[in-house]
């Protein structure tokens, strides 16, 4: 992707196959799609494929799900023409995506017939993630995405693209990095048990712990120390490609001293961050990174506090 300078800075996604997708659907896909670049490309590729054929998002999701008694068949070459690597007729990425999506709650059925046909049936919860009434559609937030947003070998970069388009046009754009583990699998199972206020047999606990570990492996849920490099590299690329600046702010639990979430703020010449709003003084925020088109800088707590009056990242 060509680099953009602040002089010609724009925030629009004008690709001919760009689609406005309800944020409720984007969020549902994000919560349930494996952390795999091919899986993400295929799931969103189905939406882009529907758009290329003149169908809206709702019609595409319905045609590939609730309206089917069995499954829909799509020629792999047609899907690759929309969201494949330009100039390369190779469907191996589709086969890998099908493997990665095996067992995903996004699909009731997904398989590939030889090398030519993709067979899919979307699960009902995917359709249920769409706004269901005219009022809900009017009040919905939409994320405009296009095939080039999926053309990366890193799932972190694809997710970063989606998060950026989700909020970059707001006055105070900010998002939370997904799939950063706030606790261990055993702690997550124990917390759920306490919330339900029930005592489970030991074998049931073991089953739930196994399922939680499998879920985290599928979705790429990891502690910040294990996923930090992937996210930071992807955000650096975003910064260069779109002339955006970012603050990456890990938030620590005061009792365990572990990162429980990572907040990210976006700054560009159209944002309206005020003093002590961009560089806020929250004591739980440590290990902060400034990322601009020029590169990445880590900040100490003292440097963070000294910048509290700034409304730009530099």
PDB file of C-alpha atoms in Angstrom:
ATOM      1  CA  UNK A   1       0.000   0.000   0.000  1.00  0.00           C
ATOM      2  CA  UNK A   2       1.308   3.453  -0.882  1.00  0.00           C
ATOM      3  CA  UNK A   3       2.291   5.752   1.935  1.00  0.00           C
ATOM      4  CA  UNK A   4       0.101   8.796   2.547  1.00  0.00           C
ATOM      5  CA  UNK A   5       1.439  12.153   3.692  1.00  0.00           C
ATOM      6  CA  UNK A   6      -0.487  14.444   6.071  1.00  0.00           C
ATOM      7  CA  UNK A   7      -0.876  16.907   3.205  1.00  0.00           C
ATOM      8  CA  UNK A   8      -3.145  14.579   1.227  1.00  0.00           C
ATOM      9  CA  UNK A   9      -4.674  12.931   4.308  1.00  0.00           C
ATOM     10  CA  UNK A  10      -8.126  11.431   3.742  1.00  0.00           C
ATOM     11  CA  UNK A  11     -10.280   9.042   5.726  1.00  0.00           C
ATOM     12  CA  UNK A  12     -12.364   7.225   3.158  1.00  0.00           C
ATOM     13  CA  UNK A  13     -12.576   3.721   1.765  1.00  0.00           C
ATOM     14  CA  UNK A  14     -13.566   4.164  -1.873  1.00  0.00           C
ATOM     15  CA  UNK A  15     -12.668   0.781  -3.369  1.00  0.00           C
ATOM     16  CA  UNK A  16     -15.336  -0.338  -5.904  1.00  0.00           C
ATOM     17  CA  UNK A  17     -16.190  -3.370  -3.745  1.00  0.00           C
ATOM     18  CA  UNK A  18     -16.193  -1.472  -0.424  1.00  0.00           C
ATOM     19  CA  UNK A  19     -19.195  -2.332   1.741  1.00  0.00           C
ATOM     20  CA  UNK A  20     -20.858  -0.605   4.693  1.00  0.00           C
ATOM     21  CA  UNK A  21     -21.168  -3.396   7.254  1.00  0.00           C
ATOM     22  CA  UNK A  22     -23.151  -2.936  10.504  1.00  0.00           C
ATOM     23  CA  UNK A  23     -20.814  -2.737  13.465  1.00  0.00           C
ATOM     24  CA  UNK A  24     -22.931  -5.339  15.283  1.00  0.00           C
ATOM     25  CA  UNK A  25     -22.009  -7.864  12.574  1.00  0.00           C
ATOM     26  CA  UNK A  26     -18.356  -6.761  12.543  1.00  0.00           C
ATOM     27  CA  UNK A  27     -18.211  -7.225  16.317  1.00  0.00           C
ATOM     28  CA  UNK A  28     -19.830 -10.663  16.144  1.00  0.00           C
ATOM     29  CA  UNK A  29     -17.364 -11.812  13.490  1.00  0.00           C
ATOM     30  CA  UNK A  30     -14.489 -10.427  15.562  1.00  0.00           C
ATOM     31  CA  UNK A  31     -15.660 -12.316  18.655  1.00  0.00           C
ATOM     32  CA  UNK A  32     -16.017 -15.640  16.838  1.00  0.00           C
ATOM     33  CA  UNK A  33     -13.626 -15.748  13.874  1.00  0.00           C
ATOM     34  CA  UNK A  34     -10.286 -17.532  14.318  1.00  0.00           C
ATOM     35  CA  UNK A  35      -7.228 -15.281  14.463  1.00  0.00           C
ATOM     36  CA  UNK A  36      -6.248 -16.372  10.966  1.00  0.00           C
ATOM     37  CA  UNK A  37      -5.684 -14.064   7.979  1.00  0.00           C
ATOM     38  CA  UNK A  38      -7.207 -16.589   5.578  1.00  0.00           C
ATOM     39  CA  UNK A  39     -10.270 -17.137   7.774  1.00  0.00           C
ATOM     40  CA  UNK A  40     -10.872 -13.391   8.071  1.00  0.00           C
ATOM     41  CA  UNK A  41     -10.394 -12.956   4.319  1.00  0.00           C
ATOM     42  CA  UNK A  42     -12.915 -15.707   3.554  1.00  0.00           C
ATOM     43  CA  UNK A  43     -15.591 -14.539   6.005  1.00  0.00           C
ATOM     44  CA  UNK A  44     -15.498 -10.954   4.795  1.00  0.00           C
ATOM     45  CA  UNK A  45     -14.891 -12.173   1.244  1.00  0.00           C
ATOM     46  CA  UNK A  46     -18.374 -13.715   1.262  1.00  0.00           C
ATOM     47  CA  UNK A  47     -19.812 -10.264   1.973  1.00  0.00           C
ATOM     48  CA  UNK A  48     -17.688  -8.629  -0.743  1.00  0.00           C
ATOM     49  CA  UNK A  49     -18.723 -11.394  -3.153  1.00  0.00           C
ATOM     50  CA  UNK A  50     -22.380 -10.643  -2.454  1.00  0.00           C
ATOM     51  CA  UNK A  51     -21.749  -6.935  -3.022  1.00  0.00           C
ATOM     52  CA  UNK A  52     -20.037  -7.670  -6.353  1.00  0.00           C
ATOM     53  CA  UNK A  53     -23.158  -9.587  -7.412  1.00  0.00           C
ATOM     54  CA  UNK A  54     -25.420  -6.675  -6.468  1.00  0.00           C
ATOM     55  CA  UNK A  55     -26.665  -8.032  -3.118  1.00  0.00           C
ATOM     56  CA  UNK A  56     -26.694  -6.025   0.097  1.00  0.00           C
ATOM     57  CA  UNK A  57     -25.213  -7.279   3.351  1.00  0.00           C
ATOM     58  CA  UNK A  58     -28.556  -8.479   4.750  1.00  0.00           C
ATOM     59  CA  UNK A  59     -29.464 -10.290   1.540  1.00  0.00           C
ATOM     60  CA  UNK A  60     -26.021 -11.912   1.327  1.00  0.00           C
ATOM     61  CA  UNK A  61     -26.103 -13.173   4.920  1.00  0.00           C
ATOM     62  CA  UNK A  62     -29.657 -14.454   4.514  1.00  0.00           C
ATOM     63  CA  UNK A  63     -28.874 -16.152   1.171  1.00  0.00           C
ATOM     64  CA  UNK A  64     -25.878 -17.923   2.703  1.00  0.00           C
ATOM     65  CA  UNK A  65     -27.671 -18.919   5.891  1.00  0.00           C
ATOM     66  CA  UNK A  66     -31.279 -18.934   7.031  1.00  0.00           C
ATOM     67  CA  UNK A  67     -32.752 -19.346   3.515  1.00  0.00           C
ATOM     68  CA  UNK A  68     -30.781 -22.546   2.889  1.00  0.00           C
ATOM     69  CA  UNK A  69     -31.959 -26.058   3.637  1.00  0.00           C
ATOM     70  CA  UNK A  70     -28.504 -27.478   2.927  1.00  0.00           C
ATOM     71  CA  UNK A  71     -25.630 -25.187   1.835  1.00  0.00           C
ATOM     72  CA  UNK A  72     -24.675 -22.714  -0.892  1.00  0.00           C
ATOM     73  CA  UNK A  73     -21.996 -23.448  -3.462  1.00  0.00           C
ATOM     74  CA  UNK A  74     -19.609 -20.739  -4.670  1.00  0.00           C
ATOM     75  CA  UNK A  75     -16.959 -21.321  -7.289  1.00  0.00           C
ATOM     76  CA  UNK A  76     -13.587 -20.664  -5.677  1.00  0.00           C
ATOM     77  CA  UNK A  77     -12.367 -18.761  -8.724  1.00  0.00           C
ATOM     78  CA  UNK A  78     -15.249 -16.274  -8.390  1.00  0.00           C
ATOM     79  CA  UNK A  79     -14.469 -15.676  -4.715  1.00  0.00           C
ATOM     80  CA  UNK A  80     -10.756 -15.282  -5.473  1.00  0.00           C
ATOM     81  CA  UNK A  81     -11.574 -12.760  -8.216  1.00  0.00           C
ATOM     82  CA  UNK A  82     -13.099 -10.524  -5.538  1.00  0.00           C
ATOM     83  CA  UNK A  83     -10.827 -11.075  -2.545  1.00  0.00           C
ATOM     84  CA  UNK A  84      -7.909 -13.173  -3.794  1.00  0.00           C
ATOM     85  CA  UNK A  85      -4.349 -12.002  -4.398  1.00  0.00           C
ATOM     86  CA  UNK A  86      -4.426  -9.835  -7.557  1.00  0.00           C
ATOM     87  CA  UNK A  87      -2.936 -11.543 -10.599  1.00  0.00           C
ATOM     88  CA  UNK A  88      -2.573 -14.938  -8.899  1.00  0.00           C
ATOM     89  CA  UNK A  89      -5.042 -17.752  -9.570  1.00  0.00           C
ATOM     90  CA  UNK A  90      -4.402 -19.840  -6.476  1.00  0.00           C
ATOM     91  CA  UNK A  91      -7.151 -21.180  -4.230  1.00  0.00           C
ATOM     92  CA  UNK A  92      -4.929 -22.707  -1.558  1.00  0.00           C
ATOM     93  CA  UNK A  93      -5.790 -19.846   0.776  1.00  0.00           C
ATOM     94  CA  UNK A  94      -9.458 -20.920   0.613  1.00  0.00           C
ATOM     95  CA  UNK A  95      -8.570 -24.488   1.583  1.00  0.00           C
ATOM     96  CA  UNK A  96      -6.516 -23.172   4.525  1.00  0.00           C
ATOM     97  CA  UNK A  97      -9.378 -20.880   5.555  1.00  0.00           C
ATOM     98  CA  UNK A  98     -11.805 -23.815   5.546  1.00  0.00           C
ATOM     99  CA  UNK A  99      -9.442 -25.746   7.837  1.00  0.00           C
ATOM    100  CA  UNK A 100      -9.066 -22.749  10.165  1.00  0.00           C
ATOM    101  CA  UNK A 101     -12.851 -22.234  10.316  1.00  0.00           C
ATOM    102  CA  UNK A 102     -13.621 -25.859  11.109  1.00  0.00           C
ATOM    103  CA  UNK A 103     -15.663 -25.828  14.313  1.00  0.00           C
ATOM    104  CA  UNK A 104     -16.233 -22.069  14.167  1.00  0.00           C
ATOM    105  CA  UNK A 105     -19.656 -20.934  15.456  1.00  0.00           C
ATOM    106  CA  UNK A 106     -19.918 -18.713  12.369  1.00  0.00           C
ATOM    107  CA  UNK A 107     -20.841 -21.673  10.159  1.00  0.00           C
ATOM    108  CA  UNK A 108     -23.288 -24.563  10.287  1.00  0.00           C
ATOM    109  CA  UNK A 109     -21.389 -26.009   7.337  1.00  0.00           C
ATOM    110  CA  UNK A 110     -18.159 -25.151   5.545  1.00  0.00           C
ATOM    111  CA  UNK A 111     -16.235 -27.411   3.198  1.00  0.00           C
ATOM    112  CA  UNK A 112     -14.473 -27.380  -0.139  1.00  0.00           C
ATOM    113  CA  UNK A 113     -15.311 -29.709  -3.032  1.00  0.00           C
ATOM    114  CA  UNK A 114     -11.991 -30.660  -4.577  1.00  0.00           C
ATOM    115  CA  UNK A 115     -10.393 -27.364  -5.535  1.00  0.00           C
ATOM    116  CA  UNK A 116     -13.287 -25.735  -7.347  1.00  0.00           C
ATOM    117  CA  UNK A 117     -16.302 -25.164  -5.104  1.00  0.00           C
ATOM    118  CA  UNK A 118     -16.751 -23.725  -1.628  1.00  0.00           C
ATOM    119  CA  UNK A 119     -19.776 -24.998   0.271  1.00  0.00           C
ATOM    120  CA  UNK A 120     -21.068 -22.819   3.108  1.00  0.00           C
ATOM    121  CA  UNK A 121     -24.022 -22.288   5.356  1.00  0.00           C
ATOM    122  CA  UNK A 122     -23.778 -19.466   7.866  1.00  0.00           C
ATOM    123  CA  UNK A 123     -25.083 -20.089  11.381  1.00  0.00           C
ATOM    124  CA  UNK A 124     -28.253 -18.315  12.496  1.00  0.00           C
ATOM    125  CA  UNK A 125     -26.438 -16.142  15.094  1.00  0.00           C
ATOM    126  CA  UNK A 126     -24.588 -14.448  12.205  1.00  0.00           C
ATOM    127  CA  UNK A 127     -27.916 -13.308  10.742  1.00  0.00           C
ATOM    128  CA  UNK A 128     -29.154 -12.382  14.239  1.00  0.00           C
ATOM    129  CA  UNK A 129     -26.167 -10.026  14.572  1.00  0.00           C
ATOM    130  CA  UNK A 130     -27.663  -7.798  11.856  1.00  0.00           C
ATOM    131  CA  UNK A 131     -29.975  -4.902  12.838  1.00  0.00           C
ATOM    132  CA  UNK A 132     -33.465  -6.457  12.737  1.00  0.00           C
ATOM    133  CA  UNK A 133     -35.762  -3.410  12.497  1.00  0.00           C
ATOM    134  CA  UNK A 134     -35.868  -0.247  10.429  1.00  0.00           C
ATOM    135  CA  UNK A 135     -35.218   1.816  13.571  1.00  0.00           C
ATOM    136  CA  UNK A 136     -32.215  -0.332  14.474  1.00  0.00           C
ATOM    137  CA  UNK A 137     -30.842   0.037  10.945  1.00  0.00           C
ATOM    138  CA  UNK A 138     -31.240   3.825  11.098  1.00  0.00           C
ATOM    139  CA  UNK A 139     -29.418   3.985  14.434  1.00  0.00           C
ATOM    140  CA  UNK A 140     -26.672   1.544  13.439  1.00  0.00           C
ATOM    141  CA  UNK A 141     -23.003   2.423  13.138  1.00  0.00           C
ATOM    142  CA  UNK A 142     -21.457   1.064   9.946  1.00  0.00           C
ATOM    143  CA  UNK A 143     -17.877   0.094   9.179  1.00  0.00           C
ATOM    144  CA  UNK A 144     -16.801   0.589   5.559  1.00  0.00           C
ATOM    145  CA  UNK A 145     -14.470  -2.234   4.571  1.00  0.00           C
ATOM    146  CA  UNK A 146     -13.053  -3.386   1.244  1.00  0.00           C
ATOM    147  CA  UNK A 147     -11.056  -6.341  -0.149  1.00  0.00           C
ATOM    148  CA  UNK A 148      -7.664  -4.553   0.189  1.00  0.00           C
ATOM    149  CA  UNK A 149      -8.244  -4.435   3.965  1.00  0.00           C
ATOM    150  CA  UNK A 150      -7.977  -8.237   3.956  1.00  0.00           C
ATOM    151  CA  UNK A 151      -4.878  -8.580   1.739  1.00  0.00           C
ATOM    152  CA  UNK A 152      -2.319  -9.114   4.500  1.00  0.00           C
ATOM    153  CA  UNK A 153      -0.511 -12.176   5.806  1.00  0.00           C
ATOM    154  CA  UNK A 154      -0.979 -11.050   9.401  1.00  0.00           C
ATOM    155  CA  UNK A 155      -4.324 -11.459  11.166  1.00  0.00           C
ATOM    156  CA  UNK A 156      -3.213  -8.660  13.490  1.00  0.00           C
ATOM    157  CA  UNK A 157      -2.944  -6.290  10.536  1.00  0.00           C
ATOM    158  CA  UNK A 158      -6.368  -7.260   9.171  1.00  0.00           C
ATOM    159  CA  UNK A 159      -7.962  -6.787  12.608  1.00  0.00           C
ATOM    160  CA  UNK A 160      -6.112  -3.468  12.994  1.00  0.00           C
ATOM    161  CA  UNK A 161      -7.551  -2.288   9.646  1.00  0.00           C
ATOM    162  CA  UNK A 162     -11.071  -3.166  10.802  1.00  0.00           C
ATOM    163  CA  UNK A 163     -10.622  -1.425  14.167  1.00  0.00           C
ATOM    164  CA  UNK A 164      -9.203   1.671  12.467  1.00  0.00           C
ATOM    165  CA  UNK A 165     -12.119   2.010  10.012  1.00  0.00           C
ATOM    166  CA  UNK A 166     -14.527   1.401  12.884  1.00  0.00           C
ATOM    167  CA  UNK A 167     -13.683   4.643  14.657  1.00  0.00           C
ATOM    168  CA  UNK A 168     -11.104   6.785  12.819  1.00  0.00           C
ATOM    169  CA  UNK A 169     -13.676   9.348  11.641  1.00  0.00           C
ATOM    170  CA  UNK A 170     -14.886  10.155  15.151  1.00  0.00           C
ATOM    171  CA  UNK A 171     -13.873  13.297  17.025  1.00  0.00           C
ATOM    172  CA  UNK A 172     -12.129  11.267  19.730  1.00  0.00           C
ATOM    173  CA  UNK A 173     -11.334   7.916  18.103  1.00  0.00           C
ATOM    174  CA  UNK A 174     -10.410   5.146  20.485  1.00  0.00           C
ATOM    175  CA  UNK A 175     -10.675   1.367  20.526  1.00  0.00           C
ATOM    176  CA  UNK A 176      -9.690  -1.613  22.666  1.00  0.00           C
ATOM    177  CA  UNK A 177      -7.419  -4.297  21.252  1.00  0.00           C
ATOM    178  CA  UNK A 178      -9.358  -7.565  21.088  1.00  0.00           C
ATOM    179  CA  UNK A 179      -8.261 -10.954  22.375  1.00  0.00           C
ATOM    180  CA  UNK A 180      -5.830  -9.680  25.010  1.00  0.00           C
ATOM    181  CA  UNK A 181      -6.182 -12.181  27.862  1.00  0.00           C
ATOM    182  CA  UNK A 182      -6.911 -10.525  31.187  1.00  0.00           C
ATOM    183  CA  UNK A 183      -6.515 -13.774  33.116  1.00  0.00           C
ATOM    184  CA  UNK A 184      -5.539 -17.428  32.732  1.00  0.00           C
ATOM    185  CA  UNK A 185      -7.941 -20.108  31.436  1.00  0.00           C
ATOM    186  CA  UNK A 186      -8.375 -21.570  34.932  1.00  0.00           C
ATOM    187  CA  UNK A 187      -9.116 -18.118  36.390  1.00  0.00           C
ATOM    188  CA  UNK A 188     -11.676 -17.478  33.641  1.00  0.00           C
ATOM    189  CA  UNK A 189     -13.470 -20.755  34.390  1.00  0.00           C
ATOM    190  CA  UNK A 190     -13.428 -20.043  38.149  1.00  0.00           C
ATOM    191  CA  UNK A 191     -14.813 -16.537  37.594  1.00  0.00           C
ATOM    192  CA  UNK A 192     -17.656 -17.903  35.464  1.00  0.00           C
ATOM    193  CA  UNK A 193     -18.437 -20.496  38.116  1.00  0.00           C
ATOM    194  CA  UNK A 194     -18.595 -17.807  40.795  1.00  0.00           C
ATOM    195  CA  UNK A 195     -20.840 -15.677  38.606  1.00  0.00           C
ATOM    196  CA  UNK A 196     -23.258 -18.572  38.172  1.00  0.00           C
ATOM    197  CA  UNK A 197     -22.999 -19.309  41.915  1.00  0.00           C
ATOM    198  CA  UNK A 198     -22.856 -23.057  41.362  1.00  0.00           C
ATOM    199  CA  UNK A 199     -20.464 -25.796  42.398  1.00  0.00           C
ATOM    200  CA  UNK A 200     -19.469 -28.067  39.530  1.00  0.00           C
ATOM    201  CA  UNK A 201     -18.118 -31.639  39.737  1.00  0.00           C
ATOM    202  CA  UNK A 202     -14.367 -31.843  39.222  1.00  0.00           C
ATOM    203  CA  UNK A 203     -14.720 -33.590  35.841  1.00  0.00           C
ATOM    204  CA  UNK A 204     -17.038 -30.777  34.688  1.00  0.00           C
ATOM    205  CA  UNK A 205     -14.417 -28.220  35.704  1.00  0.00           C
ATOM    206  CA  UNK A 206     -11.811 -30.095  33.679  1.00  0.00           C
ATOM    207  CA  UNK A 207     -14.103 -30.156  30.625  1.00  0.00           C
ATOM    208  CA  UNK A 208     -14.757 -26.433  30.902  1.00  0.00           C
ATOM    209  CA  UNK A 209     -11.060 -25.711  31.313  1.00  0.00           C
ATOM    210  CA  UNK A 210     -10.271 -27.734  28.190  1.00  0.00           C
ATOM    211  CA  UNK A 211     -12.951 -25.900  26.191  1.00  0.00           C
ATOM    212  CA  UNK A 212     -11.679 -22.540  27.406  1.00  0.00           C
ATOM    213  CA  UNK A 213      -8.129 -23.403  26.321  1.00  0.00           C
ATOM    214  CA  UNK A 214      -9.423 -24.542  22.929  1.00  0.00           C
ATOM    215  CA  UNK A 215     -11.435 -21.333  22.561  1.00  0.00           C
ATOM    216  CA  UNK A 216      -8.398 -19.192  23.320  1.00  0.00           C
ATOM    217  CA  UNK A 217      -6.253 -21.125  20.860  1.00  0.00           C
ATOM    218  CA  UNK A 218      -8.887 -20.763  18.116  1.00  0.00           C
ATOM    219  CA  UNK A 219      -9.412 -17.034  18.665  1.00  0.00           C
ATOM    220  CA  UNK A 220      -5.772 -16.194  19.398  1.00  0.00           C
ATOM    221  CA  UNK A 221      -6.502 -14.938  22.919  1.00  0.00           C
ATOM    222  CA  UNK A 222      -3.122 -14.337  24.550  1.00  0.00           C
ATOM    223  CA  UNK A 223      -1.527 -12.263  27.323  1.00  0.00           C
ATOM    224  CA  UNK A 224      -0.254  -8.872  26.155  1.00  0.00           C
ATOM    225  CA  UNK A 225       3.374  -9.955  26.425  1.00  0.00           C
ATOM    226  CA  UNK A 226       2.728 -12.679  23.815  1.00  0.00           C
ATOM    227  CA  UNK A 227       0.693 -10.655  21.305  1.00  0.00           C
ATOM    228  CA  UNK A 228       2.334  -7.233  21.778  1.00  0.00           C
ATOM    229  CA  UNK A 229       4.785  -7.550  18.863  1.00  0.00           C
ATOM    230  CA  UNK A 230       2.043  -8.519  16.411  1.00  0.00           C
ATOM    231  CA  UNK A 231      -0.200  -5.619  17.375  1.00  0.00           C
ATOM    232  CA  UNK A 232       2.555  -2.993  17.513  1.00  0.00           C
ATOM    233  CA  UNK A 233       3.963  -3.981  14.106  1.00  0.00           C
ATOM    234  CA  UNK A 234       0.502  -3.847  12.542  1.00  0.00           C
ATOM    235  CA  UNK A 235      -0.294  -0.455  14.065  1.00  0.00           C
ATOM    236  CA  UNK A 236       3.037   0.904  12.833  1.00  0.00           C
ATOM    237  CA  UNK A 237       2.122  -0.205   9.308  1.00  0.00           C
ATOM    238  CA  UNK A 238      -1.308   1.429   9.645  1.00  0.00           C
ATOM    239  CA  UNK A 239       0.319   4.647  10.806  1.00  0.00           C
ATOM    240  CA  UNK A 240       2.588   4.794   7.764  1.00  0.00           C
ATOM    241  CA  UNK A 241      -0.092   3.783   5.275  1.00  0.00           C
ATOM    242  CA  UNK A 242      -2.789   6.208   6.451  1.00  0.00           C
ATOM    243  CA  UNK A 243      -0.845   9.099   8.040  1.00  0.00           C
ATOM    244  CA  UNK A 244      -2.341   8.393  11.473  1.00  0.00           C
ATOM    245  CA  UNK A 245      -0.766   8.616  14.923  1.00  0.00           C
ATOM    246  CA  UNK A 246      -1.574   6.241  17.769  1.00  0.00           C
ATOM    247  CA  UNK A 247      -1.202   5.938  21.518  1.00  0.00           C
ATOM    248  CA  UNK A 248      -1.095   2.305  22.652  1.00  0.00           C
ATOM    249  CA  UNK A 249      -1.925   2.204  26.366  1.00  0.00           C
ATOM    250  CA  UNK A 250      -1.760  -1.053  28.373  1.00  0.00           C
ATOM    251  CA  UNK A 251      -3.990  -0.939  31.463  1.00  0.00           C
ATOM    252  CA  UNK A 252      -2.715  -2.882  34.496  1.00  0.00           C
ATOM    253  CA  UNK A 253      -4.749  -4.505  37.242  1.00  0.00           C
ATOM    254  CA  UNK A 254      -3.642  -2.860  40.528  1.00  0.00           C
ATOM    255  CA  UNK A 255      -3.847  -6.169  42.426  1.00  0.00           C
ATOM    256  CA  UNK A 256      -2.246  -8.643  40.039  1.00  0.00           C
ATOM    257  CA  UNK A 257      -0.057  -6.153  38.127  1.00  0.00           C
ATOM    258  CA  UNK A 258      -1.079  -7.824  34.875  1.00  0.00           C
ATOM    259  CA  UNK A 259      -2.305  -6.142  31.705  1.00  0.00           C
ATOM    260  CA  UNK A 260      -6.092  -6.533  31.650  1.00  0.00           C
ATOM    261  CA  UNK A 261      -6.757  -4.545  28.474  1.00  0.00           C
ATOM    262  CA  UNK A 262      -5.000  -2.343  25.925  1.00  0.00           C
ATOM    263  CA  UNK A 263      -6.613   0.919  24.851  1.00  0.00           C
ATOM    264  CA  UNK A 264      -5.592   2.631  21.618  1.00  0.00           C
ATOM    265  CA  UNK A 265      -6.236   6.277  20.722  1.00  0.00           C
ATOM    266  CA  UNK A 266      -5.991   7.648  17.179  1.00  0.00           C
ATOM    267  CA  UNK A 267      -4.889  11.196  16.420  1.00  0.00           C
ATOM    268  CA  UNK A 268      -4.882  13.004  13.048  1.00  0.00           C
ATOM    269  CA  UNK A 269      -5.509  16.523  11.855  1.00  0.00           C
ATOM    270  CA  UNK A 270      -9.304  16.109  12.054  1.00  0.00           C
ATOM    271  CA  UNK A 271      -9.507  14.757  15.626  1.00  0.00           C
ATOM    272  CA  UNK A 272     -10.504  17.032  18.516  1.00  0.00           C
ATOM    273  CA  UNK A 273      -8.578  15.724  21.495  1.00  0.00           C
ATOM    274  CA  UNK A 274      -8.218  18.275  24.279  1.00  0.00           C
ATOM    275  CA  UNK A 275      -5.554  18.756  26.981  1.00  0.00           C
ATOM    276  CA  UNK A 276      -5.454  15.892  29.519  1.00  0.00           C
ATOM    277  CA  UNK A 277      -7.785  13.889  27.250  1.00  0.00           C
ATOM    278  CA  UNK A 278      -5.287  12.483  24.778  1.00  0.00           C
ATOM    279  CA  UNK A 279      -2.487  11.914  27.315  1.00  0.00           C
ATOM    280  CA  UNK A 280      -4.690  11.187  30.324  1.00  0.00           C
ATOM    281  CA  UNK A 281      -3.038  10.645  33.692  1.00  0.00           C
ATOM    282  CA  UNK A 282      -4.592   7.315  34.675  1.00  0.00           C
ATOM    283  CA  UNK A 283      -2.213   5.636  37.140  1.00  0.00           C
ATOM    284  CA  UNK A 284      -3.126   2.154  35.863  1.00  0.00           C
ATOM    285  CA  UNK A 285      -1.726   2.945  32.391  1.00  0.00           C
ATOM    286  CA  UNK A 286       1.943   1.963  31.943  1.00  0.00           C
ATOM    287  CA  UNK A 287       4.262   0.786  29.199  1.00  0.00           C
ATOM    288  CA  UNK A 288       2.830   3.298  26.714  1.00  0.00           C
ATOM    289  CA  UNK A 289       3.809   3.533  23.045  1.00  0.00           C
ATOM    290  CA  UNK A 290       3.582   6.504  20.715  1.00  0.00           C
ATOM    291  CA  UNK A 291       3.315   5.421  17.076  1.00  0.00           C
ATOM    292  CA  UNK A 292       3.534   7.954  14.264  1.00  0.00           C
ATOM    293  CA  UNK A 293       4.400   7.659  10.546  1.00  0.00           C
ATOM    294  CA  UNK A 294       8.021   8.306  11.629  1.00  0.00           C
ATOM    295  CA  UNK A 295       8.184   5.309  13.946  1.00  0.00           C
ATOM    296  CA  UNK A 296       7.530   3.995  17.458  1.00  0.00           C
ATOM    297  CA  UNK A 297       8.580   5.459  20.823  1.00  0.00           C
ATOM    298  CA  UNK A 298       8.035   4.020  24.288  1.00  0.00           C
ATOM    299  CA  UNK A 299       7.185   6.454  27.090  1.00  0.00           C
ATOM    300  CA  UNK A 300       8.033   6.332  30.785  1.00  0.00           C
ATOM    301  CA  UNK A 301       5.410   7.423  33.328  1.00  0.00           C
ATOM    302  CA  UNK A 302       7.249  10.744  33.800  1.00  0.00           C
ATOM    303  CA  UNK A 303       7.301  11.416  30.043  1.00  0.00           C
ATOM    304  CA  UNK A 304       3.608  10.490  29.891  1.00  0.00           C
ATOM    305  CA  UNK A 305       2.716  12.984  32.640  1.00  0.00           C
ATOM    306  CA  UNK A 306       4.794  15.757  31.050  1.00  0.00           C
ATOM    307  CA  UNK A 307       2.752  15.449  27.861  1.00  0.00           C
ATOM    308  CA  UNK A 308      -0.637  15.788  29.594  1.00  0.00           C
ATOM    309  CA  UNK A 309      -1.304  19.153  27.936  1.00  0.00           C
ATOM    310  CA  UNK A 310      -0.669  17.932  24.387  1.00  0.00           C
ATOM    311  CA  UNK A 311      -3.498  17.491  21.889  1.00  0.00           C
ATOM    312  CA  UNK A 312      -1.256  15.949  19.208  1.00  0.00           C
ATOM    313  CA  UNK A 313       1.051  12.934  19.237  1.00  0.00           C
ATOM    314  CA  UNK A 314       4.688  13.820  18.511  1.00  0.00           C
TER     315      UNK A 314
END
